Coordinates of C-alpha atoms in Angstrom, one line a residue:
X63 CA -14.9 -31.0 -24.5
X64 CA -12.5 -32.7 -22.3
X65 CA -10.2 -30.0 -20.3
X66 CA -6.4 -30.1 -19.3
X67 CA -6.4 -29.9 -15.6
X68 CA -2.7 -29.8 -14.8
X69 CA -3.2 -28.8 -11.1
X70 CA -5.9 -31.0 -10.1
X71 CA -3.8 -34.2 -11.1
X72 CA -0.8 -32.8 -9.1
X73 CA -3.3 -32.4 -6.2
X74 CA -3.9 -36.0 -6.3
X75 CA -0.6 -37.0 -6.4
X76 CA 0.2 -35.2 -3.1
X77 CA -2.9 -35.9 -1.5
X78 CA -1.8 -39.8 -2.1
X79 CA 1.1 -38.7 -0.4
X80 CA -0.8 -37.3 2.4
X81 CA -3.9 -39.1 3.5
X82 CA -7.2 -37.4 4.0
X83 CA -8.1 -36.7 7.5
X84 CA -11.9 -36.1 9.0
X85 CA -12.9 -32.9 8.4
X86 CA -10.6 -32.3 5.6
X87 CA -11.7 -29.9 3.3
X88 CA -10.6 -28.5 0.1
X89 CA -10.2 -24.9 -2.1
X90 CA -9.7 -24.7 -5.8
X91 CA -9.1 -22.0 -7.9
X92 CA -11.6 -22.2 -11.2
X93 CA -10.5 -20.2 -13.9
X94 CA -13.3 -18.7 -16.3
X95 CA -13.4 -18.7 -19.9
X96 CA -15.6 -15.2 -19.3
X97 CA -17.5 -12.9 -17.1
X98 CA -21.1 -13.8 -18.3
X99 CA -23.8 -11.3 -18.6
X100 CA -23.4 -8.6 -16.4
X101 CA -25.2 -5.2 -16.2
X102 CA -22.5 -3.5 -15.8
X103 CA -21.0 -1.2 -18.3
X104 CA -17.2 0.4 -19.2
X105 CA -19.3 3.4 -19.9
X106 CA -21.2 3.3 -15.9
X107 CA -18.5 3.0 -14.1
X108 CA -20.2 4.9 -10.8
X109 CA -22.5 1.8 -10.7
X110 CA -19.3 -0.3 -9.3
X111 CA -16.5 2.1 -8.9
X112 CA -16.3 4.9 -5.9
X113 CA -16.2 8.5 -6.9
X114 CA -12.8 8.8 -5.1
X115 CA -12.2 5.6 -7.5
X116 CA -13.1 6.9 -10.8
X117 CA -11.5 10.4 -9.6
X118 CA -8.1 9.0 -8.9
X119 CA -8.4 7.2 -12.7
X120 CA -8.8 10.6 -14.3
X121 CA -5.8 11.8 -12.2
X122 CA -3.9 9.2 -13.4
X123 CA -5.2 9.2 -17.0
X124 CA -6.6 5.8 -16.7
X125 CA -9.5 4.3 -18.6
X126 CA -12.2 1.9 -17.2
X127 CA -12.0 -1.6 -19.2
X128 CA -13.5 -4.1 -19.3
X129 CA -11.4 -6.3 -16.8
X130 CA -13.2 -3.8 -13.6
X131 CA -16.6 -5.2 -14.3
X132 CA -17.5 -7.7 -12.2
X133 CA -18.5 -11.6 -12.8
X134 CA -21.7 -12.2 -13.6
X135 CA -24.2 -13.3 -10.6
X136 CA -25.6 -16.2 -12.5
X137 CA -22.1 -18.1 -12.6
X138 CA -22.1 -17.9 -8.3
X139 CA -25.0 -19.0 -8.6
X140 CA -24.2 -22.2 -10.9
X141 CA -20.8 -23.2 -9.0
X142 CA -22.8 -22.9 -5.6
X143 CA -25.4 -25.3 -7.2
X144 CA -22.7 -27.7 -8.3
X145 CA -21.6 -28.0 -4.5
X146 CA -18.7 -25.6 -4.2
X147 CA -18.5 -22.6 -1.5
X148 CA -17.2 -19.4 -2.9
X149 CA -14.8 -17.7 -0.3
X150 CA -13.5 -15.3 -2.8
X151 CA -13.3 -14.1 -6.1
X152 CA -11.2 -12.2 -8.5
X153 CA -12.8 -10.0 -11.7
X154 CA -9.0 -9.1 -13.1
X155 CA -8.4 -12.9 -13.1
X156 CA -11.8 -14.1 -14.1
X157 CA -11.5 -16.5 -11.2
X158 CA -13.8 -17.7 -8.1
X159 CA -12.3 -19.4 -5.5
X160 CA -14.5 -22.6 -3.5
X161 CA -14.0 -24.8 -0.8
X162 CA -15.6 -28.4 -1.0
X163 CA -15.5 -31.1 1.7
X164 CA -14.9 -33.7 -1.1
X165 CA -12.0 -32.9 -3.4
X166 CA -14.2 -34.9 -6.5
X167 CA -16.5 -32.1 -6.4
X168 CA -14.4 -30.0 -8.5
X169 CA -15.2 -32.6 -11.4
X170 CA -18.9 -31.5 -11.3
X171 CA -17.6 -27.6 -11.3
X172 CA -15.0 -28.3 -13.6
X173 CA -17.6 -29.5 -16.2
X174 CA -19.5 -26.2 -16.4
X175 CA -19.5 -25.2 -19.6
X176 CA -17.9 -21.6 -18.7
X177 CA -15.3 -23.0 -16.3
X178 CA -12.0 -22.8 -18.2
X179 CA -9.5 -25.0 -15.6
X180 CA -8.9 -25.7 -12.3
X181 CA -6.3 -25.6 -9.9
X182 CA -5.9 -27.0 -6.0
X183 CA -4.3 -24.2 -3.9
X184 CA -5.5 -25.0 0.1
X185 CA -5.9 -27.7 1.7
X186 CA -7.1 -27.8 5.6
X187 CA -9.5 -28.4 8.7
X188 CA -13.3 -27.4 7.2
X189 CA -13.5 -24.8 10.0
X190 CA -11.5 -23.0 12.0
X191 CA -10.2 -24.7 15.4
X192 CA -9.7 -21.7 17.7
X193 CA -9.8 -18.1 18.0
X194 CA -7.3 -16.8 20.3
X195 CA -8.4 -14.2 22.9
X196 CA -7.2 -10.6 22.7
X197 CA -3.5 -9.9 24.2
X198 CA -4.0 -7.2 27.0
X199 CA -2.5 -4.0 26.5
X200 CA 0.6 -3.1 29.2
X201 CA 1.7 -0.1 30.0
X202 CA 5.7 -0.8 30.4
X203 CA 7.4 1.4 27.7
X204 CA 10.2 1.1 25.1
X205 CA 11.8 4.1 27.2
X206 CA 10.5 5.6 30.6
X207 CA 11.3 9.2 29.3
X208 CA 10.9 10.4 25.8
X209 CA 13.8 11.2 24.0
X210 CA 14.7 14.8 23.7
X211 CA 13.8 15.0 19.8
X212 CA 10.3 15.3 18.4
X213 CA 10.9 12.9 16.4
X214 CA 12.0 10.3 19.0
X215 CA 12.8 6.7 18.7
X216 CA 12.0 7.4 14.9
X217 CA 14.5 9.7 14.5
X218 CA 17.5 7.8 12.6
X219 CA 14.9 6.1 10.3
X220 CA 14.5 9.7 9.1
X221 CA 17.9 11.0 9.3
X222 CA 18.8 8.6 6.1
X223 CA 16.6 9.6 4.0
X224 CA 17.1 13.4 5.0
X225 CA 13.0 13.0 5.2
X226 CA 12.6 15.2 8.9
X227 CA 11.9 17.9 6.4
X228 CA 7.9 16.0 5.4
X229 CA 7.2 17.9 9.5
X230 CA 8.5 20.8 8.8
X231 CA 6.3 21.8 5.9
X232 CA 3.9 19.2 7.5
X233 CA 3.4 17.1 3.8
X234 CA 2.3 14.4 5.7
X235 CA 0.0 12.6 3.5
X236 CA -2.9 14.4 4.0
X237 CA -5.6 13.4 1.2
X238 CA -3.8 10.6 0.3
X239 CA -5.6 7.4 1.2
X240 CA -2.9 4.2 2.0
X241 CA -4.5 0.5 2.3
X242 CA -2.3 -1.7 4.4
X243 CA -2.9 -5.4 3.0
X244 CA -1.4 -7.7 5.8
X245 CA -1.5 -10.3 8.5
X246 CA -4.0 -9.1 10.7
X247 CA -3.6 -5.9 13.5
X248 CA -4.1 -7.2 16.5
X249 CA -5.7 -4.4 19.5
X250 CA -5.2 -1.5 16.5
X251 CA -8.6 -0.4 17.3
X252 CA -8.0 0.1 21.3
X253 CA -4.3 1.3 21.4
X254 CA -4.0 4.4 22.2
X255 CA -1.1 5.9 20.0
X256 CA -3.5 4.6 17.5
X257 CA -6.4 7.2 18.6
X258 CA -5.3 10.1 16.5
X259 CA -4.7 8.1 13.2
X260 CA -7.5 8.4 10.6
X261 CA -9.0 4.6 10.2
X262 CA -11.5 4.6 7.2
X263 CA -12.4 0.8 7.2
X264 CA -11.0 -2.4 8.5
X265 CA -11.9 -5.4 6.4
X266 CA -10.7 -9.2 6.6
X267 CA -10.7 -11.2 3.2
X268 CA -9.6 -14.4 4.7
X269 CA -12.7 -16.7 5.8
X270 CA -12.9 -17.4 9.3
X271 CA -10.4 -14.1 9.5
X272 CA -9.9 -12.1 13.0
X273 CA -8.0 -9.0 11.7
X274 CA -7.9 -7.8 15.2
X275 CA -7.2 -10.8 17.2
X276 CA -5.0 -13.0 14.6
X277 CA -1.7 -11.3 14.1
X278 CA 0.0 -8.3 15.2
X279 CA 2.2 -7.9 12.3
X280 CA 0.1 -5.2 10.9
X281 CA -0.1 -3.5 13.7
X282 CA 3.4 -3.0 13.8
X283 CA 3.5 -2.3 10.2
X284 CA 0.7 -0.1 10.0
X285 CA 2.5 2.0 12.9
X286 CA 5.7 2.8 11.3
X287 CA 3.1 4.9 8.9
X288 CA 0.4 6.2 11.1
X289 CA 2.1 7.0 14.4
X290 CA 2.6 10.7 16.2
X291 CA 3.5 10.1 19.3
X292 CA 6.3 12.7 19.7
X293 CA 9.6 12.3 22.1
X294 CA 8.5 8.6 21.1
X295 CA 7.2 7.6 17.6
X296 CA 6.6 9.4 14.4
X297 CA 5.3 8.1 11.2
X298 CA 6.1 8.8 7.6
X299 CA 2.7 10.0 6.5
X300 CA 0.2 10.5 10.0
X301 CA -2.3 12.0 8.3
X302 CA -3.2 9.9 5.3
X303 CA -6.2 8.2 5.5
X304 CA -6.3 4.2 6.0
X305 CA -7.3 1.2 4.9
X306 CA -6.4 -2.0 6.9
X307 CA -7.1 -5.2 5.0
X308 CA -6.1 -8.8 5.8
X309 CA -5.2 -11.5 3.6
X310 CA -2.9 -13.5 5.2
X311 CA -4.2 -16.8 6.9
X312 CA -2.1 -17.0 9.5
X313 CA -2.6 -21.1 10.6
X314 CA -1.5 -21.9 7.1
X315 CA 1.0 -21.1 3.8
X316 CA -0.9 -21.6 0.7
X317 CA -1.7 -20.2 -2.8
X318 CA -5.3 -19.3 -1.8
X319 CA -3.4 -16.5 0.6
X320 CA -2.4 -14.9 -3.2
X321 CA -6.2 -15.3 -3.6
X322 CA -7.3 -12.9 -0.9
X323 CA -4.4 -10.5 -1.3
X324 CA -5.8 -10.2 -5.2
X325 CA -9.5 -9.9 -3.5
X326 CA -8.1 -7.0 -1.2
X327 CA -6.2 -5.3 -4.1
X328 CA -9.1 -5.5 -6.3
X329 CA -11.6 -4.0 -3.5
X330 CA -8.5 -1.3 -2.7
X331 CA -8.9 -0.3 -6.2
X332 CA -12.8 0.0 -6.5
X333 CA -12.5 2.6 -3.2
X334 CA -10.0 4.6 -4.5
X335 CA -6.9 4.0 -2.5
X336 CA -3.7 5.6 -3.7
X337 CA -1.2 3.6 -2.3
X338 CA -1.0 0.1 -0.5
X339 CA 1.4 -1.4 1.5
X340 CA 2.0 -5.3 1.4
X341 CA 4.5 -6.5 4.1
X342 CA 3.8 -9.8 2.6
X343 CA 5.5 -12.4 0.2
X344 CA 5.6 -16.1 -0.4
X345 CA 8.1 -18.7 -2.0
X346 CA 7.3 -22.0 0.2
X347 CA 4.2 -23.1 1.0
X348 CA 2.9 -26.3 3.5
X349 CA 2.4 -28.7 0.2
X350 CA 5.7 -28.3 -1.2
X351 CA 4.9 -29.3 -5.0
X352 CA 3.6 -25.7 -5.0
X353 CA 6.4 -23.7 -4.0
X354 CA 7.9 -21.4 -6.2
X355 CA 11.6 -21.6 -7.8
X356 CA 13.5 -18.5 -8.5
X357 CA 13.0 -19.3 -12.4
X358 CA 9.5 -18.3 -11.7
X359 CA 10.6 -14.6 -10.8
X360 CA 9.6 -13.1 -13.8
X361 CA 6.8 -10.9 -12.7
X362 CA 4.7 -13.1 -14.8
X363 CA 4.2 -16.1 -12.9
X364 CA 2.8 -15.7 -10.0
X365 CA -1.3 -14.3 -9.6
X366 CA 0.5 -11.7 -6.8
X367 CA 3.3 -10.3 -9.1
X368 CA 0.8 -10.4 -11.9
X369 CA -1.9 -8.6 -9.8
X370 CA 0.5 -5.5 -8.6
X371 CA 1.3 -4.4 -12.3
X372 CA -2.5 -4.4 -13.0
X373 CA -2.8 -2.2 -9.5
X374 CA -0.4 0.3 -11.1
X375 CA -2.3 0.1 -14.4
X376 CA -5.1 1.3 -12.8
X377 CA -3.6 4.1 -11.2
X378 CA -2.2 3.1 -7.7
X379 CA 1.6 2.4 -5.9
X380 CA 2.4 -0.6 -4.7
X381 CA 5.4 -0.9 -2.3
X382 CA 6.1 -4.6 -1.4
X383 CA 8.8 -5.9 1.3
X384 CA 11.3 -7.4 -0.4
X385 CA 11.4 -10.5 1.8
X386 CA 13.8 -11.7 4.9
X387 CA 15.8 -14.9 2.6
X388 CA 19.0 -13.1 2.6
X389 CA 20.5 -15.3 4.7
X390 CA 18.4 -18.2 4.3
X391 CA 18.9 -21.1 1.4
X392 CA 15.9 -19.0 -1.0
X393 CA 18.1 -15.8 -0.8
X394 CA 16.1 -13.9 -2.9
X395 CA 13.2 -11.5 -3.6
X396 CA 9.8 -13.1 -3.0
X397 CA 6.8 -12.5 -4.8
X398 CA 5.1 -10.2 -5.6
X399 CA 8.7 -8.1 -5.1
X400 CA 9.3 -9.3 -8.5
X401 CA 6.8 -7.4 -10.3
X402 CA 7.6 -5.1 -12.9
X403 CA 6.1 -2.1 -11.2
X404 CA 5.8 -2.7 -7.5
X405 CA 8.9 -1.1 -5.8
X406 CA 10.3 -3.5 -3.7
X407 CA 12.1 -2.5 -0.5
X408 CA 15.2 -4.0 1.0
X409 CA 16.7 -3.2 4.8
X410 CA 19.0 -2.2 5.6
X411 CA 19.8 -0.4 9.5
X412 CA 20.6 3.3 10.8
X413 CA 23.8 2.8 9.7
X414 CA 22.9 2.3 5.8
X415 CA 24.7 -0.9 5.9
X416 CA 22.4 -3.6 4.4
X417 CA 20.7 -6.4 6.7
X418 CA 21.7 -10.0 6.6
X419 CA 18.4 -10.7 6.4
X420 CA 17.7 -9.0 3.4
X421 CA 16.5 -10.8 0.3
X422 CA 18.4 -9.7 -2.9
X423 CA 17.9 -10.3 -6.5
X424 CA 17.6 -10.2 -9.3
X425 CA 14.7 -11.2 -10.8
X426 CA 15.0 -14.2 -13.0
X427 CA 14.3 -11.6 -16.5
X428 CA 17.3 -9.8 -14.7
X429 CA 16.0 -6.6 -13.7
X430 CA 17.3 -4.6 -10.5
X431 CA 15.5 -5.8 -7.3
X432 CA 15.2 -4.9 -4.5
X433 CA 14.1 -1.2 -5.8
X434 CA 15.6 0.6 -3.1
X435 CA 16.2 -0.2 0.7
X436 CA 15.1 1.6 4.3
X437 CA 15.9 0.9 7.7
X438 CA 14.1 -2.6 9.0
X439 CA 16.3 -3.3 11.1
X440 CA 15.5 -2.3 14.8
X441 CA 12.6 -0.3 13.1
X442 CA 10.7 1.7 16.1
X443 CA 7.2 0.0 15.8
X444 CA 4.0 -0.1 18.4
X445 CA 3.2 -3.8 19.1
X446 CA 0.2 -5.4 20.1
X447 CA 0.3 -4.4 24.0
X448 CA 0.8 -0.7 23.2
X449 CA 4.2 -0.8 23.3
X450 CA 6.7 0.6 21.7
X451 CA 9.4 -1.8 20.5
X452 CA 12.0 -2.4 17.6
X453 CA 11.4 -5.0 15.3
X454 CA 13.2 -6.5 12.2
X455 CA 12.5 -7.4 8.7
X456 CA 11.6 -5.9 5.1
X457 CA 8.3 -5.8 6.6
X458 CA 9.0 -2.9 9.1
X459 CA 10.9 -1.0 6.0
X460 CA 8.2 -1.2 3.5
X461 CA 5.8 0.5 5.1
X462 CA 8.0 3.2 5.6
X463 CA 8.7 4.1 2.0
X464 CA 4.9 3.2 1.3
X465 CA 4.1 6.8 4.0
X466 CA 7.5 9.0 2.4
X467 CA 5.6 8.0 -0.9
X468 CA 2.1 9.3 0.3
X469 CA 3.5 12.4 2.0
X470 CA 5.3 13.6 -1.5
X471 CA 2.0 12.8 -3.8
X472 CA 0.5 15.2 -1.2
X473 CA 2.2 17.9 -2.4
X474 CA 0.7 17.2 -5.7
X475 CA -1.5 14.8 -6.2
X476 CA -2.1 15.1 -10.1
X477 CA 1.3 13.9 -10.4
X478 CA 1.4 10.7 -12.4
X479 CA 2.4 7.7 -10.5
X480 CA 5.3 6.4 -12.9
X481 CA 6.8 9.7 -12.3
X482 CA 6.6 9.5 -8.7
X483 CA 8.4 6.6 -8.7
X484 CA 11.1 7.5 -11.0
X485 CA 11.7 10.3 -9.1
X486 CA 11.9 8.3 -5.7
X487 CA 14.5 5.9 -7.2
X488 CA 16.4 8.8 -8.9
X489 CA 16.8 10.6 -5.6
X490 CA 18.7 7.0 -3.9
X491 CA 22.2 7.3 -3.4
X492 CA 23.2 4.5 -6.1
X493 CA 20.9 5.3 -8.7
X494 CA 24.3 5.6 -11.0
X495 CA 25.5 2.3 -10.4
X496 CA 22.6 0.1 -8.7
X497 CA 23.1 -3.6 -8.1
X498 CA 21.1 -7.1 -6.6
X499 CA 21.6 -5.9 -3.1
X500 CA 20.8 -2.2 -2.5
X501 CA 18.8 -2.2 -6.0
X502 CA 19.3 1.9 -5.7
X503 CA 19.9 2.7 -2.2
X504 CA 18.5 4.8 0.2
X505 CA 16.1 7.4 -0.8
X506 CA 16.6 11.1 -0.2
X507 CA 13.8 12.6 0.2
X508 CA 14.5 16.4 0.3
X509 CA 15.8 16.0 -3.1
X510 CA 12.5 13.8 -4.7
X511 CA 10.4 16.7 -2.6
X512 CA 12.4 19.6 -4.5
X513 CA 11.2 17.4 -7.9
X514 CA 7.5 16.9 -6.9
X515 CA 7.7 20.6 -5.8
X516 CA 8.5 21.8 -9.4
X517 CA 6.1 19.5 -11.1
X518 CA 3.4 22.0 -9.8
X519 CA 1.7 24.3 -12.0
X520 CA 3.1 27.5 -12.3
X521 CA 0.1 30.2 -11.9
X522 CA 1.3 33.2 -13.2
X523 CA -1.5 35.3 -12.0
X524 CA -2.4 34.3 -8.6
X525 CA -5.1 31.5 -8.2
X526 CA -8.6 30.3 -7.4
X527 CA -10.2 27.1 -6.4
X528 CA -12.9 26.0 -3.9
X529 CA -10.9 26.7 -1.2
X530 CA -9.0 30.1 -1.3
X531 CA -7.8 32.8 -3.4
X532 CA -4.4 34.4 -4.2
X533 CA -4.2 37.7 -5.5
X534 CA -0.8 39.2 -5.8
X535 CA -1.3 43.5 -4.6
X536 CA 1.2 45.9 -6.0
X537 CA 3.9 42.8 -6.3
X538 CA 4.6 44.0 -2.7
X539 CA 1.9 41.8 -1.4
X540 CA -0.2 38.9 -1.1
X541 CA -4.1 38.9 -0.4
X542 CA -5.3 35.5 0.6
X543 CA -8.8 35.1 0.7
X544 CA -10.6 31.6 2.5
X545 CA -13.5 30.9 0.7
X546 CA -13.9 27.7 2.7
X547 CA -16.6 28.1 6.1
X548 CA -16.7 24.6 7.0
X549 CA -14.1 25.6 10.4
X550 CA -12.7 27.7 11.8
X551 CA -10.3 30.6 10.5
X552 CA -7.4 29.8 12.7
X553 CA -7.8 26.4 12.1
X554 CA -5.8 27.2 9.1
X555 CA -1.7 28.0 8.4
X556 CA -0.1 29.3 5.5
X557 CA 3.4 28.3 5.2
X558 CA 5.9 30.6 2.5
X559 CA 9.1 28.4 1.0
X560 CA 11.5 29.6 -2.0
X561 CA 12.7 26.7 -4.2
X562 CA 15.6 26.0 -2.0
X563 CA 13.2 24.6 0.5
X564 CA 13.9 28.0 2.9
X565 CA 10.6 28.8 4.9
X566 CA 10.1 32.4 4.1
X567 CA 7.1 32.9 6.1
X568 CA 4.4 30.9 8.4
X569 CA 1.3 32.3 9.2
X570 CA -2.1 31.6 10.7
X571 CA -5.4 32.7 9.7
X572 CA -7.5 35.0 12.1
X573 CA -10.2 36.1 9.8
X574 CA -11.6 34.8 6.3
X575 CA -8.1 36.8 4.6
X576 CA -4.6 36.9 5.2
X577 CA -2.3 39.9 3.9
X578 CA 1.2 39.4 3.7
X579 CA 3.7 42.1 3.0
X580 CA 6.4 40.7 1.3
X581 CA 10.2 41.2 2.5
X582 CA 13.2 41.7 0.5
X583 CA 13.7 38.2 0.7
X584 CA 10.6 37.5 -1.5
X585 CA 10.5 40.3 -3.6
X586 CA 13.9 39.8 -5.2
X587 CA 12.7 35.7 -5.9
X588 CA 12.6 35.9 -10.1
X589 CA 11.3 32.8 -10.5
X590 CA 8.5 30.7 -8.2
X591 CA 7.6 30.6 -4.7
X592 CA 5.4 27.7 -3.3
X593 CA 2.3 28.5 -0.7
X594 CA 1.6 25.8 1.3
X595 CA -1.8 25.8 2.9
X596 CA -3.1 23.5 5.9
X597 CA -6.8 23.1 7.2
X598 CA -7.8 20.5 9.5
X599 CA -9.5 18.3 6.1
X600 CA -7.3 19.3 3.5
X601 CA -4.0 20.4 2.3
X602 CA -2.9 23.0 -0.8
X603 CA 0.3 23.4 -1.7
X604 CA 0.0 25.9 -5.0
X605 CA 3.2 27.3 -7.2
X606 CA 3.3 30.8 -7.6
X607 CA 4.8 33.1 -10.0
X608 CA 6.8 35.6 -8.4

């Protein structure tokens, strides 16, 4: 049966346009009609899903369907046999990506009988030309001294969103596990700010990719998250546990880049990452007949956009830079800031006013974009000679939110997702009366951590889990018992707060229990206190019933 291949024949129109050079070569998206025969089953889901994947599911109340089992073996197999190279691969999308040195080699992988369509999205030199060499790290600082607060530089990016709070009661994304899709993060494995910051896995989706030599764009990214550096540097969420992917190809602008970003979402997933940060977006691209047009901002056009509302359906955030077109003839949102569910960040600077720079909506359905805005402009970042240096752009404010996000689902991780969200935009100072620029405004986050606080359970007669136990003695008293041998005793703290947010009481462990008399400050609390508990692996924060 004879298929409709829209995109190949606009590829040949351009490439009449733009005459093949030697060593030209060639990547087309081919779009299945199915998955094949696979093995795998909805009802297996351990056979191709992590245990922190299919745990994160059940938090979220999400069922394994048939769109996470992957593509059948045998169709690689077939394509690679009918002359095409496979550089990636998408199982949401039923779709394989290959590179061919002949552009008419798609006809012989477009006539498979389980090939649905084609369509041209790269076009470029068959192998990479050079690799640059590593940038050397300097020592020269953004300041000689370090400011007098701990939270240095950083400082004013916390001020607006009343956030210095996430130190004081150190939710600071502990258990939470961020993937940063971006550019590439150039010397993030030598630089020494970086030394304390829990790196999981790096992991490159772009053929021929250098994520440590190519860009140092996530390196700056990734710091405005991961730093503690204090008098200097602080991030929004230190002590999550990362991911660092790249997708972009950095010698290029092409649809294939949406491609690898879907690949690294998709992988995100099957690990069990919680949130991920993409400082990333695209409108233009090299071949022109494939840009996008702001008609196409519908959340349903583009593979990206498309791609970040399945990431939430399966249980994870995705916060998305809301691009830097403010001032440019494009002017707006980029994808994938236009998906339905992806909170897109604007900038604006320290002093709340919004950056030129900023893209604005609204999205061509007309919904509110940007979601809400943080400072990216002169945003405190480490670059790739170890310095520390401001920087502008969506990209820089993005991140940001993505750690203020992390550090609040720490506090409760069984929270659902949608909720989290709502409650982030709800906090922002124009929630009431949002528009294309601000989309809700700033964030406050001492106000979304008093919601995520109260969305706790409320044990009414102390409490037990793996880790500890909570009796209440005499309700005078509270016996705390670590049940947990893996370090230390004083490796732990207990920290006391009312609902207000008021520390009540800090303490540190010097045996396996902990006795704490309670003052008349606690003892004439009717309704709730909150126990926060910190070990050098974990972190408990548990509601109590006064």
């Amino acid at each position: 049966m004879k298929k409709a291949v829209f995109s190949f024949i606009l590829f040949l129109i351009t490439s009449s346009l733009f005459p093949q050079q030697s060593a030209q070569s060639y990547k087309f998206r081919v779009y299945l009609k199915d998955k094949g025969i696979t093995e795998y089953k909805t009802l297996e889901p351990e056979k191709f899903l992590s245990k922190q994947a299919i745990d994160r599911k059940n938090r979220q109340g999400v069922t394994v369907n048939e769109s996470d089992l992957p593509i059948s073996a045998d169709y690689f197999n077939l394509i690679s046999l009918s002359g095409g190279k496979v550089v990636t691969h998408s199982k949401w999308f039923k779709t394989i990506v290959v590179q061919l040195s002949d552009s008419n080699q798609i006809n012989n992988i477009s006539d498979l009988s389980f090939v649905d369509s084609v369509k041209y999205v790269w076009k470029g030199p068959e192998t990479r030309e050079e690799i640059p060499l590593r940038p050397r790290l300097v020592s020269q600082d953004y300041s000689q001294k370090d400011t007098s607060d701990i939270m240095g530089f950083s400082k004013s990016h916390f001020d607006i969103h009343d956030a210095t709070i996430l130190y004081d009661y150190s939710f600071l994304g502990k258990g939470i596990n961020i993937a940063v899709i971006d550019a590439g993060f150039t010397n993030v494995d030598v630089i020494p700010y970086f030394a304390s910051s829990n790196i999981v896995e790096y992991k490159s989706f772009v053929p021929e990719g250098k994520l440590l030599v190519d860009s140092d764009h996530g390196t700056r990214v990734f710091s405005t998250i991961s730093s503690i550096v204090p008098g200097k540097i602080m991030g929004s969420a230190p002590s999550a546990n990362f991911y660092l992917f790249q997708s972009e190809e950095v010698a290029s602008e092409f649809p294939v880049e949406e491609d690898y970003w879907v690949r690294a979402v998709e992988y995100s997933d099957s690990i069990g990452v919680d949130v991920i940060n993409s400082s990333l977006g695209y409108n233009n691209f090299d071949d022109s007949q494939l840009n996008y047009t702001h008609k196409q901002l519908d959340g349903r056009s583009s593979l990206m956009s498309i791609a970040a509302d399945l990431a939430y359906d399966k249980g994870m955030i995705i916060v998305t830079s809301a691009g830097n077109e403010g001032n440019k003839k494009w002017r707006k949102i980029s994808v994938p800031g236009d998906a339905k569910n992806a909170l897109t960040v604007g900038s604006v600077g320290t002093d709340s006013i919004i950056s030129r720079f900023s893209s604005v909506g609204l999205t061509a359905d007309n919904r509110i974009k940007p979601d809400i805005v943080s400072v990216g402009q002169r945003t405190i970042t480490i670059s790739h000679s170890g310095q520390i240096t401001p920087a502008f752009g969506t990209s820089f404010s993005s991140p940001f939110v993505a750690g203020i996000i992390a550090s609040l689902w720490s506090i409760n991780p069984k929270l659902d997702r949608g909720e989290l969200l709502k409650v982030i935009r709800e906090s922002s100072d124009r929630y009431h009366n949002p528009d294309s620029i601000y989309g809700n405004g700033i964030p406050n986050v001492k106000i979304a951590m008093e919601r995520v606080l109260s969305s706790l359970h409320l044990n009414d007669n102390g409490y037990v889990d793996d880790l500890l136990s909570i009796s209440m003695v005499d309700k005078v008293g509270l016996n705390i018992t670590l049940k947990d041998d893996k370090f230390n005793p004083s490796t732990y703290t207990l920290s006391i707060i009312d609902e207000n947010l008021k520390l009540l009481s800090q303490q540190v462990f010097s045996d396996n229990v902990l006795n704490i008399i309670l003052g008349d400050d606690l003892r004439i609390i009717e309704n709730s206190i909150y126990l926060i508990l910190n070990a050098p692996h974990i972190q408990r924060t548990i509601k109590l019933k006064m």
